[in-house]
Amino acid sequence: MAARNPLSEEELSCPVCCDIFRDPVLLSCSHSVCKTCLQTFWETKGSRECPICRRRSSKEHPPCNLVLKNVCEALLESRSQRSSAGSEGLCVLHNEKLKLFCLDDQQPVCLVCQTSKNHRNHKFCPVDEAVTEFKDKLKSALEPLQKNLRFVFPNRLSFQTQAQHTETQIKEEFEKLHQFLRDEEAARIAALKEEEEQKGQMMRRKIEEMNGEISALSDTIRNIEKEMEAEDVLFLQFESDLCKRGLTPKDPEKTSGALINVGKHLSNLKFRVWENMQEVLQYTPVTLDPNTAHPDLHLSDDLTAVENTKQSSSLPDNPERFDKWWCVLGSEGFNSGIHCWDVQVGDSDYWSLGVITESGPRKGISFLGSVWRLGYDKSNNEILILCPGQSVHSFTPKEKLQRVRVQLDWDRGKVTFTDLLTNTHLHTITHTFTERVLPFFSNYSVHPLRILPVKTSVTVEQHS
């Protein structure tokens, strides 16, 4: 007689919690349920019914199904042993050491598994070889991740430092504006106090004069009152003498300009302060983008000057940054209109100015194919004109350049360079631009290139 197959886990599962029975109890209807599951069901239902057939149970405390409990505990113990064997490197099926690795199923197996039908015609290798191979693959996969981590971590620190430095600069700039406003306020309060003091002194002099007049007038009134008591003829003679001496009372003199000139202090106050602010404010049509600067370059805090320190700083190698040439770009690009910026080249012995396409590369020297520029080489004392696809054009300047104007006419495709000190035209590059371009600066010298500010003015337009 064939042996009966052992019970499956499904047959040994509680119909309420669907897990292996724990402390099963036997109901009068012959159904078994976990003791905890039954008590919870009865409390929720409010009556003692079988969770399966809904037949009412006659017993408040059903007996334990001891046989079923023993079978379930044995199953749970066997499962725990298999799990322990797997964690110790033993086959969960045959309790043998896992010495082989099945390449088809990608899992470790024992020698018995190798001969079983589940792994028939499969390829195997020793576990040690499989471990070595997987470690090598994992190491190869980790290398680019570690490289990215080495790039991301400094970038994160640089990002935080950059944010903190930028915040500090913003606060410093606003503190300058706050100080300017405080100085303006103090100057205007001082002017008001000065006028108040001047008007106060004038009023005190007037009051002293009025007090003298009042005293004289009081004496005259007393004399008149005495004369009024005299006989009629004598009184008429006194009145005649009083008129001849000009002692007839007159109205007090009113003083003009005695009040504070409020209009002088408050009229268009905000506008006047803004007008005065033009003396301390500067505007440069182009500023530099520090995220594009070669690590050897140092930019001024206001992003208008660049010098070559010859000492590389720990800046992130972001895609926008030049890594081979000492270059930096303007922070804003142009795709239409006429734009102009003046640069003081000063004592720099090797520099370039011009424009570059926004989409042009920044790494290596391949970016040179998208730059239109004028440069200076002190070693040969010559001006160089460099354009993509064209041979280098050069000439010797009459005098060393100090200030150069770069003017871009994007619509007409022209980049014009002018010597500002002599107002001499140096060269005009022509090209049909089809995309946005950015101002381009290159400085190989410790002497800075500086973008010069333009004059600003405040105008008021009257309505016609």
C-alpha positions as a printed NumPy array, in Angstrom:
array([[  0.   ,   0.   ,   0.   ],
       [  1.447,   3.34 ,  -1.031],
       [  2.343,   5.791,   1.728],
       [  0.093,   8.782,   2.092],
       [  1.552,  12.13 ,   1.101],
       [  2.206,  14.401,   4.103],
       [ -0.2  ,  17.221,   4.747],
       [  0.482,  20.439,   2.888],
       [  0.912,  23.783,   4.614],
       [ -2.44 ,  24.867,   3.172],
       [ -4.189,  21.998,   4.985],
       [ -2.474,  22.992,   8.213],
       [ -3.451,  26.672,   7.954],
       [ -6.087,  28.416,  10.045],
       [ -9.07 ,  29.489,   7.882],
       [ -9.19 ,  32.854,   9.722],
       [ -5.571,  34.082,   9.769],
       [ -4.432,  31.8  ,   6.871],
       [ -1.237,  30.938,   8.767],
       [ -0.07 ,  27.682,  10.348],
       [ -2.299,  26.789,  13.324],
       [ -1.117,  28.041,  16.683],
       [ -2.939,  26.581,  19.736],
       [ -5.82 ,  25.181,  17.59 ],
       [ -9.163,  24.448,  19.345],
       [-11.81 ,  21.945,  18.171],
       [-15.402,  23.204,  17.859],
       [-18.489,  21.025,  18.231],
       [-18.982,  21.255,  14.442],
       [-15.549,  19.535,  14.008],
       [-13.861,  22.651,  12.575],
       [-10.551,  23.798,  14.05 ],
       [ -9.444,  27.433,  14.501],
       [ -6.578,  29.183,  16.272],
       [ -7.588,  29.959,  19.85 ],
       [ -6.698,  33.659,  19.474],
       [ -8.49 ,  33.938,  16.132],
       [-11.657,  32.389,  17.603],
       [-11.723,  34.675,  20.637],
       [-11.255,  37.741,  18.405],
       [-14.027,  36.583,  16.059],
       [-16.434,  35.978,  18.914],
       [-15.729,  39.393,  20.477],
       [-16.309,  41.107,  17.124],
       [-19.431,  39.082,  16.25 ],
       [-20.948,  39.234,  19.711],
       [-22.011,  35.564,  19.605],
       [-20.297,  32.152,  19.816],
       [-20.459,  30.986,  16.194],
       [-18.093,  28.909,  14.081],
       [-16.174,  31.27 ,  11.746],
       [-16.528,  28.682,   8.967],
       [-20.068,  27.212,   9.082],
       [-21.678,  29.717,  11.476],
       [-22.985,  26.883,  13.693],
       [-23.419,  27.991,  17.289],
       [-20.871,  26.583,  19.72 ],
       [-22.186,  25.086,  22.9  ],
       [-18.904,  25.525,  24.755],
       [-17.448,  28.848,  25.853],
       [-13.936,  27.295,  26.026],
       [-13.543,  24.673,  23.238],
       [-10.931,  21.938,  23.857],
       [ -7.484,  22.041,  22.302],
       [ -6.964,  19.95 ,  19.157],
       [ -3.828,  18.33 ,  20.492],
       [ -3.039,  16.179,  17.447],
       [ -3.293,  19.095,  15.073],
       [ -1.214,  21.238,  17.424],
       [  1.604,  18.666,  17.488],
       [  1.637,  18.34 ,  13.689],
       [  1.77 ,  22.124,  13.22 ],
       [  4.556,  22.557,  15.778],
       [  6.572,  19.838,  14.035],
       [  6.085,  21.638,  10.705],
       [  7.198,  24.962,  12.147],
       [ 10.275,  23.345,  13.717],
       [ 11.205,  21.693,  10.421],
       [ 10.855,  24.997,   8.627],
       [ 13.105,  26.657,  11.205],
       [ 15.744,  23.938,  10.779],
       [ 15.728,  24.299,   6.994],
       [ 16.142,  28.045,   7.348],
       [ 19.017,  27.557,   9.766],
       [ 20.653,  25.036,   7.453],
       [ 20.426,  27.443,   4.512],
       [ 22.03 ,  30.225,   6.535],
       [ 24.89 ,  27.882,   7.509],
       [ 25.712,  26.979,   3.88 ],
       [ 23.781,  23.674,   3.87 ],
       [ 21.284,  22.527,   1.274],
       [ 17.729,  22.937,   2.576],
       [ 16.694,  19.784,   0.725],
       [ 19.519,  17.396,   1.477],
       [ 21.316,  19.04 ,   4.413],
       [ 24.587,  18.759,   2.481],
       [ 27.238,  21.435,   1.977],
       [ 26.723,  23.765,  -0.965],
       [ 29.894,  23.049,  -2.946],
       [ 28.707,  23.791,  -6.494],
       [ 27.076,  26.732,  -8.255],
       [ 24.479,  26.064, -10.966],
       [ 25.228,  28.452, -13.839],
       [ 21.799,  27.869, -15.425],
       [ 19.704,  28.505, -12.299],
       [ 22.252,  30.934, -10.752],
       [ 22.088,  29.315,  -7.315],
       [ 24.376,  27.245,  -5.051],
       [ 23.634,  23.492,  -4.886],
       [ 24.985,  20.4  ,  -3.2  ],
       [ 26.415,  17.254,  -4.857],
       [ 23.074,  15.484,  -4.5  ],
       [ 21.258,  18.363,  -6.259],
       [ 23.735,  18.047,  -9.151],
       [ 22.479,  14.523,  -9.927],
       [ 18.785,  15.336,  -9.44 ],
       [ 16.371,  15.811, -12.319],
       [ 15.9  ,  19.514, -11.427],
       [ 19.474,  20.202, -12.527],
       [ 19.818,  17.632, -15.302],
       [ 22.092,  18.802, -18.159],
       [ 22.945,  22.004, -16.247],
       [ 26.413,  23.522, -16.093],
       [ 28.199,  23.807, -12.738],
       [ 31.34 ,  25.351, -11.292],
       [ 32.869,  25.322,  -7.796],
       [ 31.362,  27.782,  -5.358],
       [ 34.776,  29.42 ,  -4.818],
       [ 35.127,  30.196,  -8.539],
       [ 31.587,  31.591,  -8.685],
       [ 32.259,  33.806,  -5.65 ],
       [ 35.509,  35.125,  -7.166],
       [ 33.817,  35.845, -10.486],
       [ 30.884,  37.647,  -8.856],
       [ 33.214,  39.699,  -6.658],
       [ 35.18 ,  40.776,  -9.737],
       [ 31.965,  41.773, -11.507],
       [ 30.749,  43.638,  -8.449],
       [ 34.095,  45.409,  -8.128],
       [ 33.908,  46.499, -11.767],
       [ 30.362,  47.718, -11.223],
       [ 31.38 ,  49.619,  -8.072],
       [ 34.243,  51.526,  -9.714],
       [ 32.042,  53.978, -11.67 ],
       [ 29.806,  54.366,  -8.597],
       [ 32.825,  55.168,  -6.418],
       [ 34.043,  57.585,  -9.068],
       [ 30.651,  59.294,  -9.058],
       [ 30.746,  59.398,  -5.274],
       [ 34.176,  61.059,  -5.352],
       [ 32.715,  63.614,  -7.756],
       [ 29.406,  64.133,  -5.952],
       [ 30.841,  64.513,  -2.446],
       [ 33.207,  67.393,  -3.276],
       [ 30.439,  68.907,  -5.382],
       [ 28.113,  68.808,  -2.404],
       [ 30.686,  70.51 ,  -0.19 ],
       [ 31.475,  73.033,  -2.929],
       [ 27.749,  73.671,  -3.387],
       [ 27.291,  74.343,   0.333],
       [ 30.378,  76.564,   0.495],
       [ 29.271,  78.443,  -2.625],
       [ 25.81 ,  79.031,  -1.17 ],
       [ 27.245,  80.288,   2.142],
       [ 29.744,  82.57 ,   0.398],
       [ 27.037,  83.97 ,  -1.88 ],
       [ 24.772,  84.613,   1.101],
       [ 27.597,  86.46 ,   2.866],
       [ 28.22 ,  88.63 ,  -0.199],
       [ 24.513,  89.452,  -0.517],
       [ 24.412,  90.532,   3.134],
       [ 27.522,  92.672,   2.672],
       [ 26.067,  94.415,  -0.378],
       [ 22.796,  95.122,   1.399],
       [ 24.685,  96.358,   4.451],
       [ 26.369,  98.913,   2.182],
       [ 22.951, 100.037,   0.959],
       [ 21.617, 100.137,   4.514],
       [ 24.592, 102.241,   5.602],
       [ 24.045, 104.607,   2.698],
       [ 20.392, 105.055,   3.71 ],
       [ 21.385, 105.572,   7.343],
       [ 23.875, 108.255,   6.271],
       [ 21.223, 109.926,   4.08 ],
       [ 18.748, 109.874,   6.935],
       [ 21.303, 111.342,   9.355],
       [ 22.222, 114.116,   6.886],
       [ 18.585, 115.095,   6.365],
       [ 17.786, 115.014,  10.084],
       [ 20.871, 117.209,  10.669],
       [ 19.665, 119.7  ,   8.01 ],
       [ 16.246, 119.833,   9.684],
       [ 17.815, 120.406,  13.112],
       [ 20.028, 123.186,  11.685],
       [ 17.014, 124.988,  10.21 ],
       [ 15.105, 124.475,  13.45 ],
       [ 17.981, 126.113,  15.378],
       [ 18.223, 129.056,  12.916],
       [ 14.488, 129.673,  12.996],
       [ 14.516, 129.349,  16.786],
       [ 17.22 , 132.029,  17.128],
       [ 15.297, 134.366,  14.83 ],
       [ 12.109, 133.856,  16.833],
       [ 13.95 , 134.53 ,  20.1  ],
       [ 15.27 , 137.872,  18.702],
       [ 11.771, 138.799,  17.576],
       [ 10.373, 137.941,  20.98 ],
       [ 12.996, 140.109,  22.697],
       [ 12.125, 143.014,  20.388],
       [  8.431, 142.502,  21.058],
       [  9.059, 142.382,  24.805],
       [ 10.795, 145.826,  24.579],
       [  7.935, 147.244,  22.566],
       [  5.417, 145.818,  25.014],
       [  7.278, 147.403,  27.931],
       [  7.338, 150.848,  26.211],
       [  3.712, 150.498,  25.262],
       [  2.784, 149.659,  28.861],
       [  4.495, 152.852,  30.068],
       [  2.63 , 154.901,  27.475],
       [ -0.677, 153.345,  28.513],
       [ -0.077, 154.232,  32.155],
       [  0.757, 157.851,  31.21 ],
       [ -2.334, 158.096,  29.067],
       [ -4.492, 156.754,  31.888],
       [ -3.089, 159.426,  34.207],
       [ -3.67 , 162.235,  31.678],
       [ -7.213, 161.026,  31.14 ],
       [ -7.916, 162.001,  34.749],
       [ -6.814, 165.626,  34.124],
       [ -9.141, 168.491,  33.191],
       [-10.536, 168.635,  29.686],
       [ -8.275, 171.416,  28.379],
       [ -5.11 , 169.768,  29.699],
       [ -6.188, 166.382,  28.253],
       [ -6.667, 167.917,  24.791],
       [ -3.204, 169.444,  24.912],
       [ -1.696, 166.006,  25.877],
       [ -3.498, 164.279,  23.006],
       [ -2.142, 166.903,  20.545],
       [  1.42 , 166.386,  21.8  ],
       [  1.02 , 162.582,  21.599],
       [  0.029, 162.718,  17.925],
       [  2.931, 165.062,  17.065],
       [  5.464, 162.667,  18.639],
       [  4.074, 159.717,  16.663],
       [  3.118, 157.726,  19.684],
       [ -0.114, 156.517,  18.216],
       [ -0.272, 152.697,  18.712],
       [  0.48 , 150.605,  15.594],
       [ -0.184, 146.962,  14.645],
       [  2.571, 144.433,  15.504],
       [  4.867, 143.482,  12.573],
       [  4.399, 139.913,  11.228],
       [  7.589, 137.881,  10.532],
       [  7.793, 135.922,   7.23 ],
       [  9.778, 132.678,   6.895],
       [  9.336, 131.813,  10.528],
       [  7.981, 128.306,   9.866],
       [  9.998, 125.16 ,   9.015],
       [ 10.391, 124.648,   5.253],
       [  8.626, 121.264,   5.245],
       [  8.615, 121.039,   1.455],
       [ 12.397, 121.375,   1.33 ],
       [ 12.835, 118.327,   3.591],
       [ 10.024, 116.043,   2.393],
       [  9.387, 116.927,  -1.235],
       [ 10.172, 113.839,  -3.418],
       [ 12.277, 112.495,  -0.562],
       [ 12.551, 108.93 ,  -1.875],
       [ 13.388, 110.119,  -5.385],
       [ 16.099, 112.5  ,  -4.123],
       [ 17.672, 109.722,  -2.064],
       [ 17.597, 107.409,  -5.102],
       [ 19.128, 110.209,  -7.175],
       [ 21.982, 110.548,  -4.696],
       [ 22.4  , 106.788,  -4.688],
       [ 23.637, 106.95 ,  -8.289],
       [ 26.948, 108.235,  -6.922],
       [ 27.634, 104.968,  -5.082],
       [ 26.011, 102.52 ,  -7.486],
       [ 27.745, 101.001, -10.492],
       [ 26.305,  99.12 , -13.432],
       [ 28.303,  96.839, -15.706],
       [ 26.531,  95.554, -18.823],
       [ 28.302,  92.197, -18.496],
       [ 29.275,  90.209, -15.394],
       [ 31.284,  86.992, -15.163],
       [ 29.913,  83.514, -14.478],
       [ 32.1  ,  81.829, -11.801],
       [ 30.705,  78.394, -12.699],
       [ 32.518,  78.584, -16.057],
       [ 35.886,  79.855, -14.781],
       [ 39.007,  77.702, -15.106],
       [ 40.204,  76.612, -11.613],
       [ 43.346,  78.776, -11.936],
       [ 41.298,  81.954, -12.381],
       [ 40.191,  84.192,  -9.537],
       [ 37.125,  86.42 ,  -9.911],
       [ 36.407,  89.569,  -7.921],
       [ 33.47 ,  89.547,  -5.508],
       [ 31.418,  91.779,  -7.815],
       [ 32.15 ,  89.41 , -10.758],
       [ 33.673,  92.159, -12.932],
       [ 37.404,  91.272, -12.804],
       [ 39.411,  88.113, -13.5  ],
       [ 43.065,  87.364, -12.814],
       [ 45.185,  84.248, -13.253],
       [ 46.588,  83.073,  -9.925],
       [ 48.528,  80.153, -11.505],
       [ 47.309,  78.1  ,  -8.538],
       [ 44.468,  75.693,  -9.146],
       [ 41.617,  75.903,  -6.642],
       [ 39.402,  72.999,  -5.564],
       [ 36.421,  73.759,  -7.775],
       [ 34.027,  71.051,  -9.001],
       [ 34.581,  69.812, -12.537],
       [ 31.06 ,  70.696, -13.638],
       [ 30.163,  70.536, -17.368],
       [ 30.123,  74.335, -17.752],
       [ 33.682,  74.837, -16.483],
       [ 36.761,  75.2  , -18.715],
       [ 39.481,  72.722, -17.778],
       [ 42.351,  73.298, -20.244],
       [ 42.313,  77.002, -21.156],
       [ 42.211,  79.933, -18.731],
       [ 38.781,  81.154, -19.793],
       [ 35.581,  82.448, -18.234],
       [ 32.274,  83.48 , -19.781],
       [ 29.717,  86.196, -19.192],
       [ 26.738,  85.278, -17.04 ],
       [ 24.162,  86.259, -19.671],
       [ 23.952,  85.545, -23.377],
       [ 22.5  ,  87.402, -26.358],
       [ 20.491,  86.197, -29.337],
       [ 19.406,  89.549, -30.774],
       [ 20.148,  93.286, -30.689],
       [ 23.293,  95.356, -30.158],
       [ 25.353,  94.921, -26.979],
       [ 28.553,  96.585, -25.838],
       [ 31.021,  96.134, -22.977],
       [ 34.351,  97.82 , -22.198],
       [ 37.306,  95.909, -20.742],
       [ 40.405,  97.315, -19.088],
       [ 43.207,  94.941, -20.123],
       [ 45.898,  97.018, -18.383],
       [ 49.192,  95.193, -17.888],
       [ 47.957,  91.739, -18.84 ],
       [ 50.467,  90.25 , -21.268],
       [ 48.237,  87.63 , -22.895],
       [ 44.476,  87.931, -23.14 ],
       [ 41.511,  87.324, -25.468],
       [ 38.091,  88.962, -25.741],
       [ 35.122,  88.006, -27.89 ],
       [ 32.025,  85.803, -27.977],
       [ 31.348,  82.051, -27.905],
       [ 28.281,  80.007, -28.795],
       [ 26.272,  78.944, -25.775],
       [ 26.17 ,  75.302, -26.887],
       [ 29.905,  75.151, -27.526],
       [ 31.999,  72.616, -25.543],
       [ 34.03 ,  73.713, -22.542],
       [ 36.394,  70.787, -22.068],
       [ 39.756,  70.368, -23.779],
       [ 40.49 ,  72.726, -26.691],
       [ 37.55 ,  71.774, -28.893],
       [ 35.71 ,  74.923, -27.767],
       [ 38.021,  76.993, -29.989],
       [ 35.82 ,  76.039, -32.925],
       [ 32.992,  78.194, -31.546],
       [ 34.846,  81.377, -30.41 ],
       [ 35.248,  84.663, -32.307],
       [ 37.91 ,  86.681, -30.509],
       [ 40.633,  89.31 , -30.529],
       [ 43.727,  88.617, -28.443],
       [ 47.064,  90.107, -27.464],
       [ 50.444,  88.328, -27.292],
       [ 53.078,  90.355, -25.439],
       [ 55.946,  88.082, -26.46 ],
       [ 55.482,  89.138, -30.102],
       [ 53.722,  92.433, -29.349],
       [ 50.928,  91.659, -31.773],
       [ 47.156,  91.649, -31.924],
       [ 45.643,  88.336, -33.043],
       [ 42.276,  87.851, -34.767],
       [ 41.049,  84.273, -34.341],
       [ 37.867,  82.936, -35.94 ],
       [ 36.613,  79.358, -36.484],
       [ 37.596,  77.97 , -39.858],
       [ 39.833,  80.938, -40.74 ],
       [ 43.574,  81.489, -40.627],
       [ 44.971,  83.665, -37.855],
       [ 45.25 ,  87.352, -38.742],
       [ 47.695,  89.542, -36.795],
       [ 49.007,  93.108, -36.688],
       [ 51.205,  95.225, -34.44 ],
       [ 49.432,  97.952, -32.395],
       [ 50.858, 101.474, -32.43 ],
       [ 50.516, 101.653, -28.664],
       [ 49.874,  99.011, -26.033],
       [ 46.152,  98.617, -25.543],
       [ 44.745,  99.627, -22.165],
       [ 40.993,  99.622, -22.737],
       [ 39.119,  97.681, -25.401],
       [ 35.461,  97.968, -26.352],
       [ 33.665,  94.849, -27.607],
       [ 30.462,  95.525, -29.523],
       [ 28.19 ,  92.719, -30.676],
       [ 25.591,  93.307, -33.381],
       [ 23.935,  89.9  , -33.338],
       [ 21.335,  90.628, -36.019],
       [ 23.895,  91.935, -38.53 ],
       [ 26.491,  89.34 , -37.524],
       [ 29.295,  91.673, -36.43 ],
       [ 31.74 ,  91.729, -33.522],
       [ 33.671,  95.028, -33.458],
       [ 36.765,  95.795, -31.349],
       [ 37.829,  99.396, -30.574],
       [ 40.726, 101.002, -28.718],
       [ 38.878, 103.218, -26.234],
       [ 41.762, 105.534, -25.349],
       [ 42.412, 106.553, -28.966],
       [ 38.916, 105.731, -30.253],
       [ 40.627, 103.664, -32.965],
       [ 38.857, 100.836, -34.758],
       [ 40.883,  97.629, -34.347],
       [ 38.936,  94.993, -36.247],
       [ 35.442,  93.774, -37.119],
       [ 34.617,  90.062, -37.312],
       [ 31.645,  89.114, -39.474],
       [ 29.661,  85.921, -39.021],
       [ 26.024,  84.866, -39.311],
       [ 24.986,  83.882, -35.804],
       [ 22.248,  81.296, -35.465],
       [ 22.172,  80.773, -31.719],
       [ 22.747,  82.563, -28.447],
       [ 26.319,  83.714, -27.788],
       [ 28.08 ,  84.556, -24.519],
       [ 30.818,  87.114, -23.805],
       [ 34.215,  85.367, -23.767],
       [ 37.267,  86.3  , -21.663],
       [ 40.678,  84.657, -21.426],
       [ 43.529,  85.841, -19.22 ],
       [ 46.93 ,  84.156, -18.935],
       [ 48.341,  86.887, -16.664],
       [ 48.334,  87.665, -12.961],
       [ 47.254,  91.179, -13.937],
       [ 43.456,  91.357, -14.039],
       [ 41.047,  92.022, -16.857],
       [ 38.292,  94.299, -15.572],
       [ 34.882,  95.035, -17.085],
       [ 34.309,  98.768, -16.768],
       [ 31.05 , 100.23 , -15.449],
       [ 28.925, 102.493, -17.635],
       [ 27.619, 105.91 , -16.626],
       [ 24.082, 105.949, -15.282],
       [ 21.721, 108.869, -14.909],
       [ 18.268, 109.648, -13.6  ],
       [ 15.923, 111.522, -15.919],
       [ 12.416, 112.832, -15.379],
       [ 10.049, 113.069, -18.335],
       [  7.366, 115.741, -18.242],
       [  3.978, 114.931, -19.77 ],
       [  3.32 , 117.071, -22.839]])
